[in-house]
GROMACS .gro file of C-alpha atoms in nm:
model
  489
    1MET     CA    1   4.999  -0.991  -8.438
    2LYS     CA    2   4.697  -1.138  -8.321
    3THR     CA    3   4.485  -1.086  -8.005
    4ARG     CA    4   4.359  -1.422  -7.811
    5ALA     CA    5   4.024  -1.419  -7.761
    6THR     CA    6   3.804  -1.349  -7.401
    7PRO     CA    7   3.691  -1.677  -7.344
    8LYS     CA    8   3.321  -1.626  -7.272
    9ASP     CA    9   3.140  -1.668  -6.927
   10PRO     CA   10   2.945  -1.988  -6.901
   11ARG     CA   11   2.727  -1.903  -6.642
   12PRO     CA   12   2.390  -1.805  -6.828
   13PRO     CA   13   2.363  -1.411  -6.660
   14ARG     CA   14   2.110  -1.426  -6.366
   15PRO     CA   15   1.914  -1.066  -6.246
   16THR     CA   16   1.983  -0.989  -5.887
   17SER     CA   17   1.732  -0.884  -5.631
   18ARG     CA   18   1.657  -0.581  -5.821
   19GLY     CA   19   1.679  -0.631  -6.127
   20TRP     CA   20   1.934  -0.706  -6.443
   21PRO     CA   21   2.225  -0.534  -6.379
   22GLY     CA   22   2.411  -0.369  -6.677
   23ARG     CA   23   2.275  -0.073  -6.927
   24GLY     CA   24   2.016  -0.114  -7.034
   25GLY     CA   25   1.917  -0.420  -6.823
   26GLY     CA   26   1.656  -0.174  -6.553
   27MET     CA   27   1.805  -0.211  -6.232
   28VAL     CA   28   1.673  -0.037  -6.003
   29GLY     CA   29   1.784   0.142  -5.638
   30TYR     CA   30   1.444   0.044  -5.465
   31VAL     CA   31   1.248  -0.235  -5.464
   32ASP     CA   32   0.871  -0.186  -5.264
   33PRO     CA   33   0.831  -0.499  -5.094
   34ALA     CA   34   0.568  -0.731  -5.095
   35PRO     CA   35   0.240  -0.652  -4.943
   36GLU     CA   36   0.143  -0.863  -4.574
   37TRP     CA   37  -0.123  -0.924  -4.390
   38ARG     CA   38  -0.195  -1.073  -4.053
   39GLY     CA   39  -0.436  -1.316  -3.909
   40THR     CA   40  -0.558  -1.610  -3.765
   41THR     CA   41  -0.381  -2.000  -3.821
   42VAL     CA   42  -0.737  -2.075  -3.945
   43GLN     CA   43  -0.742  -1.773  -4.208
   44VAL     CA   44  -0.396  -1.809  -4.314
   45CYS     CA   45  -0.381  -2.160  -4.372
   46GLY     CA   46  -0.531  -2.140  -4.706
   47LEU     CA   47  -0.310  -1.921  -4.811
   48TRP     CA   48   0.014  -2.160  -4.816
   49PRO     CA   49   0.271  -2.245  -4.865
   50PHE     CA   50   0.288  -1.821  -4.873
   51GLY     CA   51   0.204  -1.761  -4.474
   52ALA     CA   52   0.509  -1.721  -4.243
   53GLY     CA   53   0.477  -1.795  -3.857
   54ALA     CA   54   0.505  -1.462  -3.628
   55GLY     CA   55   0.844  -1.472  -3.421
   56THR     CA   56   0.686  -1.326  -3.108
   57PRO     CA   57   0.553  -1.596  -2.810
   58MET     CA   58   0.167  -1.597  -2.877
   59VAL     CA   59   0.137  -1.737  -2.502
   60GLY     CA   60  -0.040  -1.528  -2.246
   61VAL     CA   61  -0.165  -1.160  -2.203
   62PRO     CA   62  -0.146  -0.925  -2.573
   63LEU     CA   63   0.048  -0.666  -2.423
   64GLY     CA   64   0.151  -0.492  -2.806
   65ARG     CA   65   0.316  -0.490  -3.140
   66ASP     CA   66   0.694  -0.563  -3.208
   67LEU     CA   67   0.819  -0.241  -3.257
   68ASP     CA   68   1.023  -0.476  -3.541
   69SER     CA   69   0.806  -0.702  -3.716
   70GLY     CA   70   0.447  -0.554  -3.594
   71ALA     CA   71   0.349  -0.875  -3.433
   72THR     CA   72   0.136  -0.948  -3.163
   73VAL     CA   73   0.355  -0.999  -2.841
   74CYS     CA   74   0.184  -1.158  -2.559
   75CYS     CA   75   0.359  -1.155  -2.274
   76ASP     CA   76   0.317  -1.237  -1.829
   77PRO     CA   77   0.519  -1.390  -1.599
   78VAL     CA   78   0.248  -1.656  -1.524
   79SER     CA   79   0.178  -1.814  -1.826
   80TRP     CA   80   0.498  -1.847  -1.956
   81PHE     CA   81   0.599  -1.986  -1.705
   82THR     CA   82   0.308  -2.260  -1.679
   83ARG     CA   83   0.221  -2.303  -2.063
   84THR     CA   84   0.538  -2.240  -2.240
   85GLY     CA   85   0.812  -2.300  -1.999
   86LEU     CA   86   1.015  -1.988  -2.104
   87LEU     CA   87   1.089  -1.898  -1.725
   88ALA     CA   88   1.269  -2.111  -1.470
   89ASN     CA   89   1.022  -1.924  -1.221
   90PRO     CA   90   0.718  -1.701  -1.268
   91SER     CA   91   0.825  -1.374  -1.149
   92MET     CA   92   0.961  -1.025  -1.358
   93PHE     CA   93   1.139  -0.693  -1.253
   94VAL     CA   94   1.012  -0.402  -1.404
   95LEU     CA   95   1.293  -0.099  -1.448
   96GLY     CA   96   1.200   0.265  -1.614
   97ARG     CA   97   1.264   0.612  -1.573
   98PRO     CA   98   0.947   0.757  -1.367
   99GLY     CA   99   0.653   0.857  -1.668
  100LEU     CA  100   0.741   0.624  -1.956
  101GLY     CA  101   0.486   0.327  -1.847
  102LYS     CA  102   0.575   0.084  -1.602
  103SER     CA  103   0.244   0.048  -1.419
  104THR     CA  104   0.067   0.038  -1.752
  105VAL     CA  105   0.257  -0.237  -1.834
  106VAL     CA  106   0.225  -0.391  -1.527
  107ARG     CA  107  -0.226  -0.335  -1.519
  108ARG     CA  108  -0.238  -0.476  -1.859
  109MET     CA  109  -0.096  -0.813  -1.751
  110ALA     CA  110  -0.312  -0.764  -1.430
  111LEU     CA  111  -0.619  -0.714  -1.596
  112GLY     CA  112  -0.517  -0.979  -1.864
  113LEU     CA  113  -0.435  -1.221  -1.589
  114SER     CA  114  -0.792  -1.152  -1.454
  115GLY     CA  115  -0.939  -1.267  -1.725
  116TYR     CA  116  -0.711  -1.599  -1.713
  117GLY     CA  117  -0.914  -1.643  -1.388
  118VAL     CA  118  -0.503  -1.556  -1.184
  119HIS     CA  119  -0.609  -1.287  -0.898
  120PRO     CA  120  -0.409  -0.918  -0.878
  121LEU     CA  121  -0.283  -0.840  -0.550
  122ILE     CA  122  -0.190  -0.472  -0.549
  123PHE     CA  123   0.050  -0.422  -0.191
  124GLY     CA  124   0.061  -0.091  -0.203
  125ASP     CA  125  -0.112   0.131  -0.413
  126LEU     CA  126   0.064   0.466  -0.383
  127LYS     CA  127  -0.016   0.711  -0.651
  128PRO     CA  128  -0.273   0.521  -0.690
  129ASP     CA  129  -0.211   0.322  -0.976
  130TYR     CA  130  -0.407   0.038  -0.977
  131ALA     CA  131  -0.720   0.118  -0.769
  132ASP     CA  132  -0.967   0.204  -1.013
  133LEU     CA  133  -0.837  -0.112  -1.207
  134ILE     CA  134  -0.943  -0.298  -0.921
  135ARG     CA  135  -1.258  -0.161  -0.885
  136ALA     CA  136  -1.361  -0.215  -1.250
  137ILE     CA  137  -1.327  -0.563  -1.265
  138GLY     CA  138  -1.519  -0.616  -0.934
  139GLY     CA  139  -1.240  -0.635  -0.665
  140GLN     CA  140  -1.176  -0.482  -0.273
  141VAL     CA  141  -0.958  -0.216  -0.235
  142ILE     CA  142  -0.889  -0.132   0.068
  143SER     CA  143  -0.765   0.247   0.179
  144LEU     CA  144  -0.483   0.307   0.448
  145GLY     CA  145  -0.386   0.615   0.631
  146ARG     CA  146  -0.423   0.872   0.880
  147GLY     CA  147  -0.734   0.896   0.958
  148ARG     CA  148  -0.841   0.623   0.647
  149GLY     CA  149  -0.762   0.337   0.751
  150ASN     CA  150  -0.544   0.050   1.012
  151LEU     CA  151  -0.373  -0.226   0.941
  152ASN     CA  152  -0.308  -0.436   1.258
  153VAL     CA  153   0.037  -0.627   1.204
  154LEU     CA  154  -0.033  -0.861   1.425
  155ASP     CA  155  -0.399  -0.943   1.311
  156PRO     CA  156  -0.296  -1.293   1.102
  157GLY     CA  157  -0.634  -1.207   0.939
  158GLU     CA  158  -0.759  -1.472   0.715
  159SER     CA  159  -0.488  -1.706   0.785
  160LEU     CA  160  -0.609  -1.726   1.186
  161ARG     CA  161  -0.914  -1.814   1.043
  162ALA     CA  162  -0.774  -2.080   0.798
  163ALA     CA  163  -0.620  -2.218   1.063
  164ALA     CA  164  -0.916  -2.340   1.273
  165ARG     CA  165  -1.026  -2.505   1.009
  166LEU     CA  166  -0.693  -2.745   0.970
  167THR     CA  167  -0.571  -3.025   1.133
  168GLY     CA  168  -0.272  -3.218   1.187
  169ASP     CA  169   0.056  -3.091   1.051
  170ALA     CA  170  -0.101  -2.872   0.771
  171ARG     CA  171  -0.269  -2.630   1.087
  172ARG     CA  172   0.083  -2.698   1.305
  173ARG     CA  173   0.298  -2.544   0.991
  174LEU     CA  174   0.014  -2.216   0.913
  175LEU     CA  175   0.070  -2.153   1.299
  176ALA     CA  176   0.446  -2.133   1.238
  177ASP     CA  177   0.430  -1.920   1.007
  178ILE     CA  178   0.153  -1.676   1.132
  179HIS     CA  179   0.413  -1.624   1.450
  180GLY     CA  180   0.711  -1.596   1.175
  181ARG     CA  181   0.567  -1.351   1.009
  182ARG     CA  182   0.416  -1.122   1.247
  183LEU     CA  183   0.747  -1.177   1.420
  184HIS     CA  184   0.893  -1.026   1.093
  185MET     CA  185   0.663  -0.757   1.064
  186VAL     CA  186   0.705  -0.584   1.431
  187SER     CA  187   1.108  -0.639   1.334
  188ALA     CA  188   1.058  -0.448   1.050
  189LEU     CA  189   0.835  -0.186   1.161
  190VAL     CA  190   1.108  -0.104   1.495
  191THR     CA  191   1.391  -0.119   1.228
  192ILE     CA  192   1.202   0.116   1.030
  193LEU     CA  193   1.127   0.325   1.316
  194ARG     CA  194   1.536   0.282   1.464
  195SER     CA  195   1.694   0.263   1.133
  196ALA     CA  196   1.888  -0.005   1.257
  197PRO     CA  197   1.778  -0.364   1.338
  198PRO     CA  198   1.701  -0.490   1.643
  199THR     CA  199   1.921  -0.728   1.833
  200ASP     CA  200   1.947  -1.069   1.808
  201ARG     CA  201   1.809  -1.062   2.187
  202GLU     CA  202   1.470  -0.831   2.104
  203GLU     CA  203   1.402  -1.038   1.830
  204THR     CA  204   1.408  -1.353   2.057
  205ILE     CA  205   1.228  -1.113   2.305
  206LEU     CA  206   0.957  -1.045   2.062
  207SER     CA  207   0.952  -1.399   1.975
  208ALA     CA  208   0.902  -1.513   2.344
  209ALA     CA  209   0.641  -1.226   2.378
  210LEU     CA  210   0.393  -1.337   2.086
  211ASN     CA  211   0.381  -1.677   2.224
  212VAL     CA  212   0.240  -1.573   2.543
  213LEU     CA  213   0.046  -1.282   2.379
  214ASP     CA  214  -0.116  -1.609   2.173
  215ASP     CA  215  -0.188  -1.774   2.528
  216ARG     CA  216  -0.389  -1.504   2.629
  217ALA     CA  217  -0.544  -1.321   2.327
  218GLY     CA  218  -0.799  -1.612   2.301
  219THR     CA  219  -1.030  -1.531   1.985
  220ARG     CA  220  -0.972  -1.178   1.946
  221ALA     CA  221  -0.677  -1.058   1.735
  222PRO     CA  222  -0.395  -0.879   1.908
  223VAL     CA  223  -0.267  -0.486   1.911
  224LEU     CA  224   0.085  -0.371   1.939
  225GLY     CA  225  -0.050  -0.261   2.247
  226ASP     CA  226  -0.111  -0.601   2.399
  227LEU     CA  227   0.222  -0.677   2.256
  228VAL     CA  228   0.403  -0.400   2.490
  229ARG     CA  229   0.187  -0.481   2.866
  230VAL     CA  230   0.307  -0.866   2.791
  231ILE     CA  231   0.644  -0.720   2.805
  232LYS     CA  232   0.603  -0.519   3.085
  233ASP     CA  233   0.458  -0.775   3.254
  234ALA     CA  234   0.722  -0.938   3.257
  235PRO     CA  235   0.608  -1.346   3.220
  236GLU     CA  236   0.882  -1.610   3.347
  237PRO     CA  237   0.893  -1.751   2.948
  238VAL     CA  238   0.999  -1.411   2.810
  239ARG     CA  239   1.216  -1.325   3.098
  240SER     CA  240   1.413  -1.693   3.063
  241VAL     CA  241   1.484  -1.562   2.688
  242ALA     CA  242   1.594  -1.237   2.786
  243LEU     CA  243   1.902  -1.363   3.022
  244ASP     CA  244   1.786  -1.219   3.296
  245ARG     CA  245   1.959  -1.377   3.591
  246GLY     CA  246   1.630  -1.396   3.848
  247ASP     CA  247   1.648  -1.023   3.838
  248LEU     CA  248   1.383  -0.777   3.779
  249ALA     CA  249   1.577  -0.486   3.684
  250ARG     CA  250   1.820  -0.659   3.505
  251TYR     CA  251   1.519  -0.709   3.288
  252ARG     CA  252   1.371  -0.371   3.310
  253ASP     CA  253   1.755  -0.265   3.182
  254ILE     CA  254   1.737  -0.551   2.890
  255THR     CA  255   1.376  -0.442   2.769
  256GLU     CA  256   1.398  -0.081   2.788
  257ASN     CA  257   1.510   0.023   2.465
  258LEU     CA  258   1.271  -0.218   2.325
  259GLU     CA  259   0.986  -0.075   2.463
  260ALA     CA  260   1.026   0.216   2.372
  261SER     CA  261   1.060   0.137   2.045
  262LEU     CA  262   0.698  -0.066   2.069
  263THR     CA  263   0.567   0.295   2.284
  264ALA     CA  264   0.612   0.464   2.011
  265LEU     CA  265   0.462   0.277   1.723
  266LEU     CA  266   0.130   0.312   1.947
  267GLY     CA  267   0.002   0.662   1.809
  268ASP     CA  268   0.182   0.927   1.941
  269GLY     CA  269   0.536   0.838   1.720
  270ARG     CA  270   0.654   0.909   1.373
  271LEU     CA  271   0.445   0.586   1.241
  272GLY     CA  272   0.121   0.716   1.392
  273GLY     CA  273  -0.131   0.443   1.479
  274THR     CA  274  -0.197   0.297   1.100
  275PHE     CA  275  -0.037  -0.014   1.286
  276ALA     CA  276  -0.128  -0.055   1.647
  277ARG     CA  277  -0.492  -0.071   1.600
  278PRO     CA  278  -0.767  -0.328   1.493
  279THR     CA  279  -0.787  -0.350   1.146
  280THR     CA  280  -1.036  -0.165   0.968
  281GLU     CA  281  -1.160  -0.380   0.636
  282PRO     CA  282  -0.999  -0.787   0.651
  283MET     CA  283  -0.886  -0.889   0.314
  284LYS     CA  284  -1.072  -1.123   0.073
  285LEU     CA  285  -0.899  -1.452  -0.084
  286ASP     CA  286  -1.194  -1.504  -0.338
  287ARG     CA  287  -1.136  -1.169  -0.593
  288PRO     CA  288  -0.855  -0.913  -0.699
  289VAL     CA  289  -0.716  -0.675  -0.422
  290CYS     CA  290  -0.577  -0.362  -0.377
  291PHE     CA  291  -0.421  -0.155  -0.095
  292ASP     CA  292  -0.464   0.168  -0.149
  293VAL     CA  293  -0.188   0.366   0.060
  294SER     CA  294  -0.209   0.695  -0.163
  295GLY     CA  295  -0.358   0.904   0.108
  296ILE     CA  296   0.011   0.890   0.303
  297ASP     CA  297   0.163   1.250   0.218
  298ASP     CA  298   0.523   1.161   0.020
  299SER     CA  299   0.673   1.366   0.289
  300GLU     CA  300   0.637   1.089   0.537
  301THR     CA  301   0.890   0.822   0.398
  302LEU     CA  302   0.867   0.619   0.727
  303LEU     CA  303   0.567   0.584   0.725
  304GLN     CA  304   0.526   0.502   0.332
  305ALA     CA  305   0.762   0.201   0.369
  306ALA     CA  306   0.606   0.140   0.675
  307ALA     CA  307   0.263   0.090   0.469
  308LEU     CA  308   0.438  -0.059   0.224
  309LEU     CA  309   0.616  -0.370   0.395
  310SER     CA  310   0.301  -0.468   0.605
  311CYS     CA  311   0.092  -0.475   0.295
  312TRP     CA  312   0.283  -0.720   0.191
  313SER     CA  313   0.317  -0.943   0.496
  314TYR     CA  314  -0.029  -0.931   0.544
  315GLY     CA  315  -0.115  -1.006   0.222
  316PHE     CA  316   0.146  -1.320   0.208
  317GLY     CA  317  -0.011  -1.432   0.480
  318ALA     CA  318  -0.327  -1.446   0.343
  319VAL     CA  319  -0.204  -1.607   0.034
  320SER     CA  320  -0.032  -1.922   0.230
  321ALA     CA  321  -0.344  -1.920   0.421
  322ALA     CA  322  -0.559  -1.999   0.110
  323HIS     CA  323  -0.314  -2.224  -0.044
  324ALA     CA  324  -0.317  -2.428   0.284
  325LEU     CA  325  -0.717  -2.435   0.228
  326ALA     CA  326  -0.696  -2.522  -0.122
  327ASP     CA  327  -0.416  -2.758  -0.017
  328ALA     CA  328  -0.695  -2.979   0.216
  329GLY     CA  329  -0.965  -2.956  -0.003
  330LEU     CA  330  -1.159  -2.716   0.201
  331GLU     CA  331  -1.162  -2.461  -0.095
  332PRO     CA  332  -1.067  -2.415  -0.494
  333GLN     CA  333  -0.741  -2.349  -0.584
  334ARG     CA  334  -0.631  -1.984  -0.653
  335ASN     CA  335  -0.352  -1.835  -0.825
  336TYR     CA  336  -0.260  -1.510  -0.728
  337PHE     CA  337  -0.030  -1.209  -0.907
  338LEU     CA  338   0.154  -0.986  -0.647
  339VAL     CA  339   0.287  -0.680  -0.737
  340MET     CA  340   0.517  -0.437  -0.543
  341ASP     CA  341   0.538  -0.129  -0.690
  342GLU     CA  342   0.769   0.108  -0.537
  343LEU     CA  343   1.017  -0.105  -0.460
  344TRP     CA  344   1.303   0.152  -0.395
  345ARG     CA  345   1.064   0.342  -0.099
  346VAL     CA  346   1.094   0.018   0.167
  347LEU     CA  347   1.464  -0.038   0.049
  348GLN     CA  348   1.632   0.292   0.116
  349ALA     CA  349   1.392   0.301   0.483
  350GLY     CA  350   1.635   0.114   0.684
  351ARG     CA  351   1.954  -0.055   0.722
  352GLY     CA  352   1.804  -0.463   0.725
  353LEU     CA  353   1.500  -0.390   0.559
  354VAL     CA  354   1.643  -0.582   0.207
  355ASP     CA  355   1.660  -0.906   0.424
  356ARG     CA  356   1.302  -0.813   0.540
  357VAL     CA  357   1.146  -0.788   0.178
  358ASN     CA  358   1.401  -1.097   0.088
  359ALA     CA  359   1.223  -1.350   0.353
  360LEU     CA  360   0.856  -1.211   0.216
  361THR     CA  361   0.971  -1.238  -0.173
  362ARG     CA  362   1.091  -1.593  -0.166
  363LEU     CA  363   0.791  -1.788  -0.281
  364ASP     CA  364   0.873  -2.111  -0.456
  365ARG     CA  365   0.720  -2.237  -0.762
  366GLN     CA  366   0.478  -2.410  -0.602
  367ARG     CA  367   0.302  -2.155  -0.425
  368GLY     CA  368   0.086  -2.116  -0.764
  369VAL     CA  369   0.253  -1.734  -0.729
  370GLY     CA  370   0.308  -1.473  -0.972
  371LEU     CA  371   0.529  -1.185  -0.915
  372ALA     CA  372   0.585  -0.847  -1.026
  373MET     CA  373   0.857  -0.602  -0.866
  374VAL     CA  374   0.926  -0.247  -0.944
  375THR     CA  375   1.119   0.024  -0.945
  376HIS     CA  376   1.278   0.304  -1.148
  377SER     CA  377   1.631   0.177  -1.238
  378ILE     CA  378   1.915   0.005  -1.078
  379ASP     CA  379   2.090   0.314  -0.913
  380ASP     CA  380   1.772   0.218  -0.651
  381LEU     CA  381   1.876  -0.121  -0.503
  382LEU     CA  382   2.265   0.000  -0.509
  383ALA     CA  383   2.258   0.316  -0.334
  384LEU     CA  384   2.174   0.119  -0.007
  385PRO     CA  385   2.437   0.170   0.247
  386THR     CA  386   2.583  -0.157   0.308
  387GLU     CA  387   2.755  -0.396   0.041
  388GLU     CA  388   2.560  -0.733   0.194
  389ASP     CA  389   2.234  -0.493   0.141
  390ARG     CA  390   2.347  -0.393  -0.231
  391THR     CA  391   2.390  -0.766  -0.286
  392LYS     CA  392   2.092  -0.863  -0.154
  393ALA     CA  393   1.884  -0.645  -0.366
  394LYS     CA  394   2.055  -0.697  -0.701
  395GLY     CA  395   1.937  -1.040  -0.613
  396PHE     CA  396   1.566  -0.984  -0.649
  397VAL     CA  397   1.629  -0.863  -1.060
  398GLU     CA  398   1.902  -1.200  -1.099
  399ARG     CA  399   1.632  -1.425  -1.000
  400ALA     CA  400   1.344  -1.264  -1.199
  401GLY     CA  401   1.201  -1.523  -1.461
  402MET     CA  402   1.209  -1.196  -1.650
  403VAL     CA  403   1.297  -0.817  -1.670
  404VAL     CA  404   1.090  -0.571  -1.808
  405CYS     CA  405   1.338  -0.235  -1.959
  406ALA     CA  406   1.153   0.111  -1.999
  407GLY     CA  407   1.368   0.426  -2.122
  408LEU     CA  408   1.699   0.392  -1.874
  409PRO     CA  409   1.972   0.687  -1.864
  410PRO     CA  410   2.288   0.589  -2.038
  411ALA     CA  411   2.446   0.561  -1.662
  412GLU     CA  412   2.221   0.329  -1.624
  413MET     CA  413   2.377   0.017  -1.854
  414PRO     CA  414   2.682  -0.036  -1.698
  415GLN     CA  415   2.496  -0.156  -1.334
  416LEU     CA  416   2.232  -0.294  -1.570
  417SER     CA  417   2.471  -0.494  -1.779
  418GLN     CA  418   2.589  -0.734  -1.479
  419VAL     CA  419   2.281  -0.858  -1.416
  420VAL     CA  420   2.111  -0.843  -1.734
  421GLU     CA  421   2.286  -0.961  -2.077
  422LEU     CA  422   2.229  -0.658  -2.280
  423THR     CA  423   2.354  -0.630  -2.658
  424GLU     CA  424   2.475  -0.307  -2.769
  425ALA     CA  425   2.218  -0.229  -3.006
  426GLU     CA  426   1.948  -0.324  -2.703
  427LYS     CA  427   2.153  -0.059  -2.513
  428ARG     CA  428   2.110   0.206  -2.709
  429LEU     CA  429   1.779   0.139  -2.786
  430LEU     CA  430   1.694   0.190  -2.381
  431THR     CA  431   1.885   0.462  -2.372
  432ASP     CA  432   1.713   0.651  -2.677
  433TRP     CA  433   1.332   0.587  -2.506
  434SER     CA  434   1.496   0.829  -2.194
  435THR     CA  435   1.521   1.100  -2.421
  436PRO     CA  436   1.283   1.331  -2.291
  437PRO     CA  437   0.979   1.466  -2.479
  438ALA     CA  438   1.029   1.794  -2.731
  439TRP     CA  439   0.892   2.136  -2.707
  440ASP     CA  440   0.579   2.173  -2.939
  441ALA     CA  441   0.569   2.520  -3.030
  442ALA     CA  442   0.326   2.605  -3.269
  443GLY     CA  443   0.071   2.399  -2.971
  444GLY     CA  444   0.228   2.543  -2.703
  445ARG     CA  445   0.231   2.228  -2.525
  446HIS     CA  446   0.513   1.908  -2.470
  447THR     CA  447   0.515   1.607  -2.680
  448ASP     CA  448   0.491   1.270  -2.516
  449PRO     CA  449   0.839   1.117  -2.428
  450PRO     CA  450   0.990   0.895  -2.758
  451GLY     CA  451   1.023   0.611  -2.495
  452LEU     CA  452   0.637   0.633  -2.379
  453GLY     CA  453   0.545   0.284  -2.366
  454ASN     CA  454   0.777   0.121  -2.514
  455PHE     CA  455   0.937  -0.166  -2.311
  456LEU     CA  456   1.186  -0.411  -2.360
  457ILE     CA  457   1.183  -0.806  -2.283
  458LYS     CA  458   1.477  -1.003  -2.150
  459VAL     CA  459   1.468  -1.322  -2.083
  460GLY     CA  460   1.791  -1.493  -1.927
  461SER     CA  461   2.043  -1.469  -2.259
  462ARG     CA  462   1.777  -1.421  -2.517
  463PRO     CA  463   1.767  -1.166  -2.749
  464GLY     CA  464   1.547  -0.925  -2.598
  465ILE     CA  465   1.181  -0.801  -2.755
  466PRO     CA  466   1.093  -0.435  -2.830
  467LEU     CA  467   0.751  -0.360  -2.813
  468HIS     CA  468   0.499  -0.104  -2.795
  469VAL     CA  469   0.189  -0.102  -2.541
  470ASP     CA  470  -0.157   0.108  -2.683
  471LEU     CA  471  -0.439   0.175  -2.428
  472THR     CA  472  -0.804   0.033  -2.569
  473GLU     CA  473  -1.058   0.248  -2.523
  474ALA     CA  474  -1.210   0.069  -2.213
  475GLU     CA  475  -0.800   0.113  -2.022
  476LEU     CA  476  -0.796   0.458  -2.071
  477GLY     CA  477  -1.001   0.563  -1.824
  478VAL     CA  478  -0.870   0.342  -1.526
  479ASN     CA  479  -0.493   0.453  -1.647
  480ASP     CA  480  -0.480   0.815  -1.630
  481THR     CA  481  -0.246   0.864  -1.309
  482ASN     CA  482  -0.240   1.259  -1.405
  483ARG     CA  483  -0.606   1.283  -1.334
  484ARG     CA  484  -0.534   1.555  -1.086
  485TRP     CA  485  -0.369   1.824  -1.349
  486ARG     CA  486  -0.686   1.800  -1.566
  487ARG     CA  487  -0.887   2.094  -1.594
  488ARG     CA  488  -1.260   2.084  -1.461
  489THR     CA  489  -1.509   2.162  -1.705
   0.00000   0.00000   0.00000
């Protein structure tokens, strides 16, 4: 019986990406990738058509190398907002376990932005992480703490001098801003002291007393002792808002608790006299500034929180004054990069402080200000006592233009995923970076943590950009946060 011949495949044989298939074809299991080189646009254009553009943004401060492609990653909230439109607002929130480099990446951005003409402002340096950098770039370092320096919370600083140079509506707006910030700051100190906010009536009394104090003080910046004296004197504008019904004894009863709280701020209480004495060194607006509060011991949590909040209020007031002068054509327009590190210390110092921080940080896009908020984890924000405060604190992350994450523990992923869209691969990456360092038995020392210097940049629902930050020789001298552990030779 004859068999039918199998028809031949009309398609000619084709090699695969690994060679010719079949016996004797020479197909290989591994193919070396083609060599790649990186260069500028001017250099690579001569190699057309073999050039390919990098997949990472090249606008902003050079941060490091993309962990996937090795390409340079340039990033900062100011440049990505003003020059690329990638961000809805020029702000970022930085999260990560201690010791993985959160402050390092913020310092890199601050250094790069200072070269672009954007002044870094560090409102409360606790370790200190930023003081050496600010000195190195010719900025101003202001030391605060017991026996180191004072910051008068009723001193409007540059704001009052700026108001004296303005006229009309601009002057009225700035004076109203000064009044509001001082009221918020005194209320915040009372909140820290009591672990509860002042009542509505007490805030109204404080507002009226501040107005009376401004009329009495003249050109001299008042202090908290002057405010206590006004409340004790019981002037008619203060008595009218206290609703004492013409009874002085009733007025004393109404203001007794408020007077006691303010008296505790004058020097003998838990917060000392750091905020009740004249300001030691006024802030300058034409250069980078760092408020060094590292002299406050970590055990004094209330004093640390009060110092941070006071620096933020004072600094934001100075920024508002600078922009008011620029809008009036009296000073050049300056842009600032504000750093709010160790955010968790303030939020957990007392009930109601989330509202204070929220009022301070709502800087709109027209202010010409970039903002960086830094803390360890989402748990810091969710550890607040009330659901209302936790929701507001989560809003800090949700409103941020970008979120930069270092290594985080696995337990952090469910909470983080509620405010930042993360893929499963990105979650694994962040948890892998949080792995503790291995023990080097041969060298007798700990190796660096696997996630040291690694970060994931997230903007909205876009895929994250993983990168590694390497410090240059010039940066190493101002980035050593473990100098007290070095042996002296």
